[in-house]
Tab-separated table of C-alpha atoms in Angstrom:
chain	number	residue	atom	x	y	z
A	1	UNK	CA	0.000	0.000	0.000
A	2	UNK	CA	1.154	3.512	-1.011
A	3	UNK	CA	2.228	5.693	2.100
A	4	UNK	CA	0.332	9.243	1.643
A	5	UNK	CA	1.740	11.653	0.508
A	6	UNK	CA	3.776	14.367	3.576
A	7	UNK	CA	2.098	18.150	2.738
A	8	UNK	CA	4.452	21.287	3.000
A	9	UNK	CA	2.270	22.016	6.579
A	10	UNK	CA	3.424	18.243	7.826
A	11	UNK	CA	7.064	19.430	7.076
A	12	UNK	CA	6.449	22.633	8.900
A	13	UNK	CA	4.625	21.054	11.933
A	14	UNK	CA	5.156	21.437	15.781
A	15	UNK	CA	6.169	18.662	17.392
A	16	UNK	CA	2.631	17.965	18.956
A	17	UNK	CA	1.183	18.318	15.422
A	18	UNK	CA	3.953	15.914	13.674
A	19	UNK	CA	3.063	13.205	16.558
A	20	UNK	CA	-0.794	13.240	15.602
A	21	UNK	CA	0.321	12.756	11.671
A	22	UNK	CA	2.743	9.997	12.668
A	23	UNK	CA	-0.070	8.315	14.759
A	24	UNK	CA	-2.113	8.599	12.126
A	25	UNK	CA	0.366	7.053	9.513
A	26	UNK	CA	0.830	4.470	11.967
A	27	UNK	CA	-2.542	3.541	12.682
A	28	UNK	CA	-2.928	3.156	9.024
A	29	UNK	CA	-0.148	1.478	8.072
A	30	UNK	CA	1.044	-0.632	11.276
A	31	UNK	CA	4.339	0.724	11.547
A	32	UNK	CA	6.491	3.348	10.859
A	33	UNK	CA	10.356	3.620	9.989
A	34	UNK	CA	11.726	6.331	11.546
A	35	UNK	CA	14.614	7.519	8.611
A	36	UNK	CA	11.066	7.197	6.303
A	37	UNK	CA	9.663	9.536	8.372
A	38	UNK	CA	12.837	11.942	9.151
A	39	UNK	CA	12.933	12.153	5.271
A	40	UNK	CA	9.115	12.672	4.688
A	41	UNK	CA	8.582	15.783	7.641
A	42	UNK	CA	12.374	16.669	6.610
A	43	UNK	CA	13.792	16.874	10.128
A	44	UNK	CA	16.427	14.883	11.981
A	45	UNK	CA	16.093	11.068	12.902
A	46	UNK	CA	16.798	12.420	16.894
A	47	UNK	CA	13.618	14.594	16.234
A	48	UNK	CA	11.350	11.464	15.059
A	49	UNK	CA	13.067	8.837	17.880
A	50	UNK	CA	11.584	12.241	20.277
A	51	UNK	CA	8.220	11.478	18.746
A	52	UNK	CA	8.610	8.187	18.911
A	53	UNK	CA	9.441	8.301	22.614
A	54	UNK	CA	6.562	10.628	23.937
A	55	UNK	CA	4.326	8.329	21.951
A	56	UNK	CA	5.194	5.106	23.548
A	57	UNK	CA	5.050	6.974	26.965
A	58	UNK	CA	1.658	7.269	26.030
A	59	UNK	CA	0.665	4.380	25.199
A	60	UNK	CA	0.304	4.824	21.808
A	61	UNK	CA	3.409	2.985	19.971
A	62	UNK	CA	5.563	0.184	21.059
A	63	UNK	CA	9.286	1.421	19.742
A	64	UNK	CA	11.202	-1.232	17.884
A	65	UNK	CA	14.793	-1.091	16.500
A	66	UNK	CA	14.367	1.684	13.500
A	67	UNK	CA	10.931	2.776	14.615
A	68	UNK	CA	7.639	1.630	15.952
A	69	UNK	CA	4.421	-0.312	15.930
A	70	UNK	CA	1.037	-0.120	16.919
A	71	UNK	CA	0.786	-1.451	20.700
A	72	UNK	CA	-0.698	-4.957	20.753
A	73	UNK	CA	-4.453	-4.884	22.364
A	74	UNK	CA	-4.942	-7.374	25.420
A	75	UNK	CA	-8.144	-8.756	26.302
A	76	UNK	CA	-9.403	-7.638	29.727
A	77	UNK	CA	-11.657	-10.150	31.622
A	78	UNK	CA	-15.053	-10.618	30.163
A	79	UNK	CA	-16.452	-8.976	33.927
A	80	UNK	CA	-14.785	-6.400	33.866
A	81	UNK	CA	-15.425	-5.421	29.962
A	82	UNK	CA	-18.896	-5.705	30.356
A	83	UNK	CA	-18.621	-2.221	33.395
A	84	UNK	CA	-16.294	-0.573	30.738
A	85	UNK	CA	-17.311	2.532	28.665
A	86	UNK	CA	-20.969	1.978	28.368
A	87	UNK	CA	-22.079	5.567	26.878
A	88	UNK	CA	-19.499	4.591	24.631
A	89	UNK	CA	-20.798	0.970	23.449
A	90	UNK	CA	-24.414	2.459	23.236
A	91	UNK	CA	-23.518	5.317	20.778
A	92	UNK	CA	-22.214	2.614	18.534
A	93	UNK	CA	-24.324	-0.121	18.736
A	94	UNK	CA	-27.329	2.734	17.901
A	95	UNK	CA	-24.986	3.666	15.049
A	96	UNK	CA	-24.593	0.102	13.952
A	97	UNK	CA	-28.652	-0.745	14.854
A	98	UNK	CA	-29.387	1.609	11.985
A	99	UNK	CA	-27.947	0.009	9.341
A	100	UNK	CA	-30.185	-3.009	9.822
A	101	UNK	CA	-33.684	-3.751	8.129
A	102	UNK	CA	-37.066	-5.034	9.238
A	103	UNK	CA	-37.648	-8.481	8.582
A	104	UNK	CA	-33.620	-9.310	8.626
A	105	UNK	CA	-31.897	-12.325	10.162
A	106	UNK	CA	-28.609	-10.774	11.849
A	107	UNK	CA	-25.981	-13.014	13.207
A	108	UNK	CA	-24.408	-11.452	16.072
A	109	UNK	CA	-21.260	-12.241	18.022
A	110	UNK	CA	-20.238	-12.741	21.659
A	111	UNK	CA	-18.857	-9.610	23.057
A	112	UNK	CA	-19.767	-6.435	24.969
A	113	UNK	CA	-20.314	-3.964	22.314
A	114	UNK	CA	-22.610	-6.656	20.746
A	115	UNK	CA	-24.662	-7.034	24.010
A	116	UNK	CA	-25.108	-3.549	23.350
A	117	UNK	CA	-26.534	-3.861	19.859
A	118	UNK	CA	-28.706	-6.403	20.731
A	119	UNK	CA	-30.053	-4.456	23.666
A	120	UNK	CA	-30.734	-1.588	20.952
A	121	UNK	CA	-32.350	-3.477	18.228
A	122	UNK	CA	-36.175	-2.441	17.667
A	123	UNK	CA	-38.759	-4.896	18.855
A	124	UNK	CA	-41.116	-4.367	16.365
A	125	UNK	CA	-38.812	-4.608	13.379
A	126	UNK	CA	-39.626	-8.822	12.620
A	127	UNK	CA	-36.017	-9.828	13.273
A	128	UNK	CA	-34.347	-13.008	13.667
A	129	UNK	CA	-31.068	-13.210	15.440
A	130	UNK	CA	-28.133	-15.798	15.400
A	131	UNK	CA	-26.151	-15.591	18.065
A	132	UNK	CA	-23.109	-18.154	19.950
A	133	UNK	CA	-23.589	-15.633	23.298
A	134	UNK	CA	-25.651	-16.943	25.699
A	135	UNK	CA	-25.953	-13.578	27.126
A	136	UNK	CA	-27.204	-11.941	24.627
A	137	UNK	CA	-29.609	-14.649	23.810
A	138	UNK	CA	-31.131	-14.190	27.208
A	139	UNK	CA	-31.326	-10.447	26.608
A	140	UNK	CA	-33.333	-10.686	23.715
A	141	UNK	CA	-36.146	-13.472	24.699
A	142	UNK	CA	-36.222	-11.205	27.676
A	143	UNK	CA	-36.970	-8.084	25.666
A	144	UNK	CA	-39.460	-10.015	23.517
A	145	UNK	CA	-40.887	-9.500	20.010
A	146	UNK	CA	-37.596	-11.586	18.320
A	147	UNK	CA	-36.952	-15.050	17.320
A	148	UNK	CA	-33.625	-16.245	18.480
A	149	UNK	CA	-31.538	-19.041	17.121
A	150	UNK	CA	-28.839	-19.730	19.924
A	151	UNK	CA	-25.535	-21.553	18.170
A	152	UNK	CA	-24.407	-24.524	20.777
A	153	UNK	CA	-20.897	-25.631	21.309
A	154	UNK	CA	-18.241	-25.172	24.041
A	155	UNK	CA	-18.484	-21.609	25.657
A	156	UNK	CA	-15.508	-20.274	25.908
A	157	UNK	CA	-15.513	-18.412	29.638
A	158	UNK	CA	-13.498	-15.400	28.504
A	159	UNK	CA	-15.087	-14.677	25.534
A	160	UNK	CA	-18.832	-15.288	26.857
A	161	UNK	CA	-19.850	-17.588	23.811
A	162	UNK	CA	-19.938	-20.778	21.805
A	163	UNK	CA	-16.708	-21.197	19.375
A	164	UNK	CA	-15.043	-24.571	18.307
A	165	UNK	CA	-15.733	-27.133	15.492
A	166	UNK	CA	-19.567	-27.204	16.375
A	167	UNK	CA	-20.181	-24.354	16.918
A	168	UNK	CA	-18.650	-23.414	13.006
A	169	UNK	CA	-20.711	-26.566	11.539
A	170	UNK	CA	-23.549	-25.075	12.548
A	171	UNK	CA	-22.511	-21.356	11.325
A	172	UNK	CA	-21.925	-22.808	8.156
A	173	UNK	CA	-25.088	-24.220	7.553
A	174	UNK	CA	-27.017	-21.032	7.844
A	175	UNK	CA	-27.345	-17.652	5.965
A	176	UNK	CA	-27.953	-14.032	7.312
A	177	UNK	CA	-28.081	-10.797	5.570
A	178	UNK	CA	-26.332	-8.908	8.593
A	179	UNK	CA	-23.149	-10.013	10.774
A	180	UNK	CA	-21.498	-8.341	13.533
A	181	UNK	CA	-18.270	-9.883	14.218
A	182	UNK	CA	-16.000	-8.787	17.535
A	183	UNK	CA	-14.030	-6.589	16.812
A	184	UNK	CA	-10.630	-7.270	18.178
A	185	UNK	CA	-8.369	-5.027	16.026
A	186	UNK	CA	-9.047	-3.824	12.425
A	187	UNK	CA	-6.911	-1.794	9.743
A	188	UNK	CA	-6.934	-0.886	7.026
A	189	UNK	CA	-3.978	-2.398	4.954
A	190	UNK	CA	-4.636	-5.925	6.647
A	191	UNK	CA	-8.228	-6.131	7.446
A	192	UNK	CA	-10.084	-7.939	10.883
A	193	UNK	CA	-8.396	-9.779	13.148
A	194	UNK	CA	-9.090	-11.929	16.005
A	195	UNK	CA	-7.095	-12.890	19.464
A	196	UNK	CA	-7.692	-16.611	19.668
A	197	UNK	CA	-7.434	-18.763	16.642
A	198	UNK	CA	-10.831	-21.190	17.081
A	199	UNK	CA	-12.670	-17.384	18.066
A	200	UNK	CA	-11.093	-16.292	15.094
A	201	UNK	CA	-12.542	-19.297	12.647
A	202	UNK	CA	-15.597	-18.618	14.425
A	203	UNK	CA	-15.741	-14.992	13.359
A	204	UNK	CA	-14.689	-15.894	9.366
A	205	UNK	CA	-17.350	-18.532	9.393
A	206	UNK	CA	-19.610	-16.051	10.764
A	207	UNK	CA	-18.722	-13.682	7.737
A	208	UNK	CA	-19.111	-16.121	4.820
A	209	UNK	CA	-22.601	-17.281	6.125
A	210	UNK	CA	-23.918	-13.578	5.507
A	211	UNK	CA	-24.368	-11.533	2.513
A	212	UNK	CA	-22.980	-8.186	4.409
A	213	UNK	CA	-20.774	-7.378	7.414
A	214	UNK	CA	-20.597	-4.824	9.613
A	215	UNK	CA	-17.593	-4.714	11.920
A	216	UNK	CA	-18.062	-2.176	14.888
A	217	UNK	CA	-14.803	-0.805	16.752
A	218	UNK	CA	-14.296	1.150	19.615
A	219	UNK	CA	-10.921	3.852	18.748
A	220	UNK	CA	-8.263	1.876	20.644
A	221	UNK	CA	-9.355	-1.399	17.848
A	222	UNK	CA	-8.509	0.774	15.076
A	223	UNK	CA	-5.204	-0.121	13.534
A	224	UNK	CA	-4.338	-2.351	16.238
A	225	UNK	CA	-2.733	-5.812	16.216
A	226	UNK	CA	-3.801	-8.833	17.006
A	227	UNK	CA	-2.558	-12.403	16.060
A	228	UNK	CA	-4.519	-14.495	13.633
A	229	UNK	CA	-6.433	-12.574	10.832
A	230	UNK	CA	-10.394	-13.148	10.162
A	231	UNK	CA	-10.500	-11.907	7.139
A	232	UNK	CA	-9.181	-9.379	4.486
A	233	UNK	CA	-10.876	-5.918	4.510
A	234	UNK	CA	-12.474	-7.083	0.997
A	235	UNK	CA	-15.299	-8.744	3.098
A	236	UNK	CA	-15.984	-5.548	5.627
A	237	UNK	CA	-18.842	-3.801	4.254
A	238	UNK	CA	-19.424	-1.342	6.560
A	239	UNK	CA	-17.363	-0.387	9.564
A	240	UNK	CA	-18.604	1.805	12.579
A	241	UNK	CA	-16.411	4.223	14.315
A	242	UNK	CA	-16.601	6.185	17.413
A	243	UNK	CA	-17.313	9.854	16.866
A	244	UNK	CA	-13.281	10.558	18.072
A	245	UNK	CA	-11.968	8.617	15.308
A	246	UNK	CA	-9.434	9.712	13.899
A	247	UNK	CA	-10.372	11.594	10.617
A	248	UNK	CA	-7.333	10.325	8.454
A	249	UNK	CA	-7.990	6.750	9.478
A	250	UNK	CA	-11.404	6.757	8.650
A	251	UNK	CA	-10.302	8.102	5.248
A	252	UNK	CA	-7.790	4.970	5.170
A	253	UNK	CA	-10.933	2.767	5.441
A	254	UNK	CA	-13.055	4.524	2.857
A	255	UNK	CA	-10.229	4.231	0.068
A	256	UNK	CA	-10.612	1.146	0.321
A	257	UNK	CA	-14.523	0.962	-0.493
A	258	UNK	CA	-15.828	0.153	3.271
A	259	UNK	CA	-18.562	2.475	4.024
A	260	UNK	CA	-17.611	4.222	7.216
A	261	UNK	CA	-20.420	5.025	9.680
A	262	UNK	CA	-19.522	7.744	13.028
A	263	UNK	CA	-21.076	7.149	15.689
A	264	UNK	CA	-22.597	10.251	17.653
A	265	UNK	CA	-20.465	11.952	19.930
A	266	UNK	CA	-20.624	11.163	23.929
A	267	UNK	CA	-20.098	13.464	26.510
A	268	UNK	CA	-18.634	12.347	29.961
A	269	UNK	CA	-17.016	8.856	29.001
């Protein structure tokens, strides 16, 4: 993939303002060479290694001999996801409700943010939903006004759902016109990937049983790595982005033909 083009303003930047376009190249690409970039903003390799540095501090880049990479996302225990950033999970799963129709069957995955979705889908809108969660299962025979198809298989305790060989069989041997996969990490040159490598067959068997896919990511999934891919970015439809997210990584996405949806902004989270 072509790096984008560095303006005459990137060359000119502060250092605060040269960080936020090498995050941005990074969270597009994956990584960043730091001679690459000393050449592209035309200042001294010491200068990027600074920007390098105060990144990492942050959080944001894990230096490597000659540069940096995104930071590699760890999964937190399914408890204590489920208390995390819930104004947060609600703006997107309303962003990613609306993109489903009356009368669909929607296959949704284990996860938090998908608990959310389900717990925002309208009651009266004739919907059937797949699901391997358990939990969200419950939540929607408890809301009434749905027909749910629960997959079966071994649950998996910290990822709150069904994955293995059955569980896939039976994946494969139905069709939806909507999936939500987890989201683990997602970007743009390499597509969706997954943490655990039956979760991850799960998630690809989810996507070939259903004519569109919508993957739904929270800011920190954006560009992040993770270690066995679902699938190529080819077979993300749509993708649905907090309102934060960053503009040029969002623009990364929509190059490549995936219809990017931003969620509504939230105050207080």
């Amino acid at each position: 993939m072509a790096k984008p083009p560095v303006s005459v303003i990137d060359r000119n930047a502060l250092p605060e303002e040269r960080q936020q376009r090498i995050l941005a190249r990074l969270r597009s690409e994956g990584r960043v060479v730091a001679a690459e970039l000393a050449e592209a903003f035309e200042v001294s390799e010491d200068s990027i290694r600074r920007d390098l540095r105060e990144l990492a501090a942050q959080g944001l880049c894990k230096r490597v001999y000659g540069g940096a990479l995104l930071p590699t996302v760890t999964l937190t225990p399914l408890k204590q996801r489920r208390t995390e950033h819930p104004l947060r999970k609600q703006a997107l799963a309303r962003k990613a409700v609306s993109l489903s129709k009356p009368g669909q069957t929607l296959l949704i995955d284990a996860g938090t943010t998908n608990a959310a979705i389900a717990a925002a889908l309208p009651v009266d809108a004739r919907l059937t939903v797949i699901t391997n969660a358990p939990h969200i299962a419950q939540l929607l025979l408890d809301r009434e006004g749905f027909e749910v198809l629960l997959v079966g298989g071994r649950i998996d305790p910290s990822i709150g759902g069904a994955i293995g060989a059955q569980a896939v069989e039976q994946v494969r041997r139905m069709r939806a016109d909507l999936c939500f996969p987890g989201a683990c990490a997602i970007d743009a040159a390499h597509g969706l990937w997954g943490f655990d490598s039956e979760e991850s067959l799960f998630k690809r068997a989810m996507i070939e049983a259903s004519d569109e896919t919508v993957v739904v990511a929270s800011d920190d999934k954006l560009g992040a790595v993770a270690a066995h891919q679902v699938a190529e970015l080819a077979r993300v439809q749509h993708l649905v982005v907090e309102h934060s997210a960053d503009r040029a990584v969002r623009a990364a996405f929509a190059a490549h033909g995936v219809m990017v949806h931003r969620a509504e902004a939230v105050s207080g989270a």
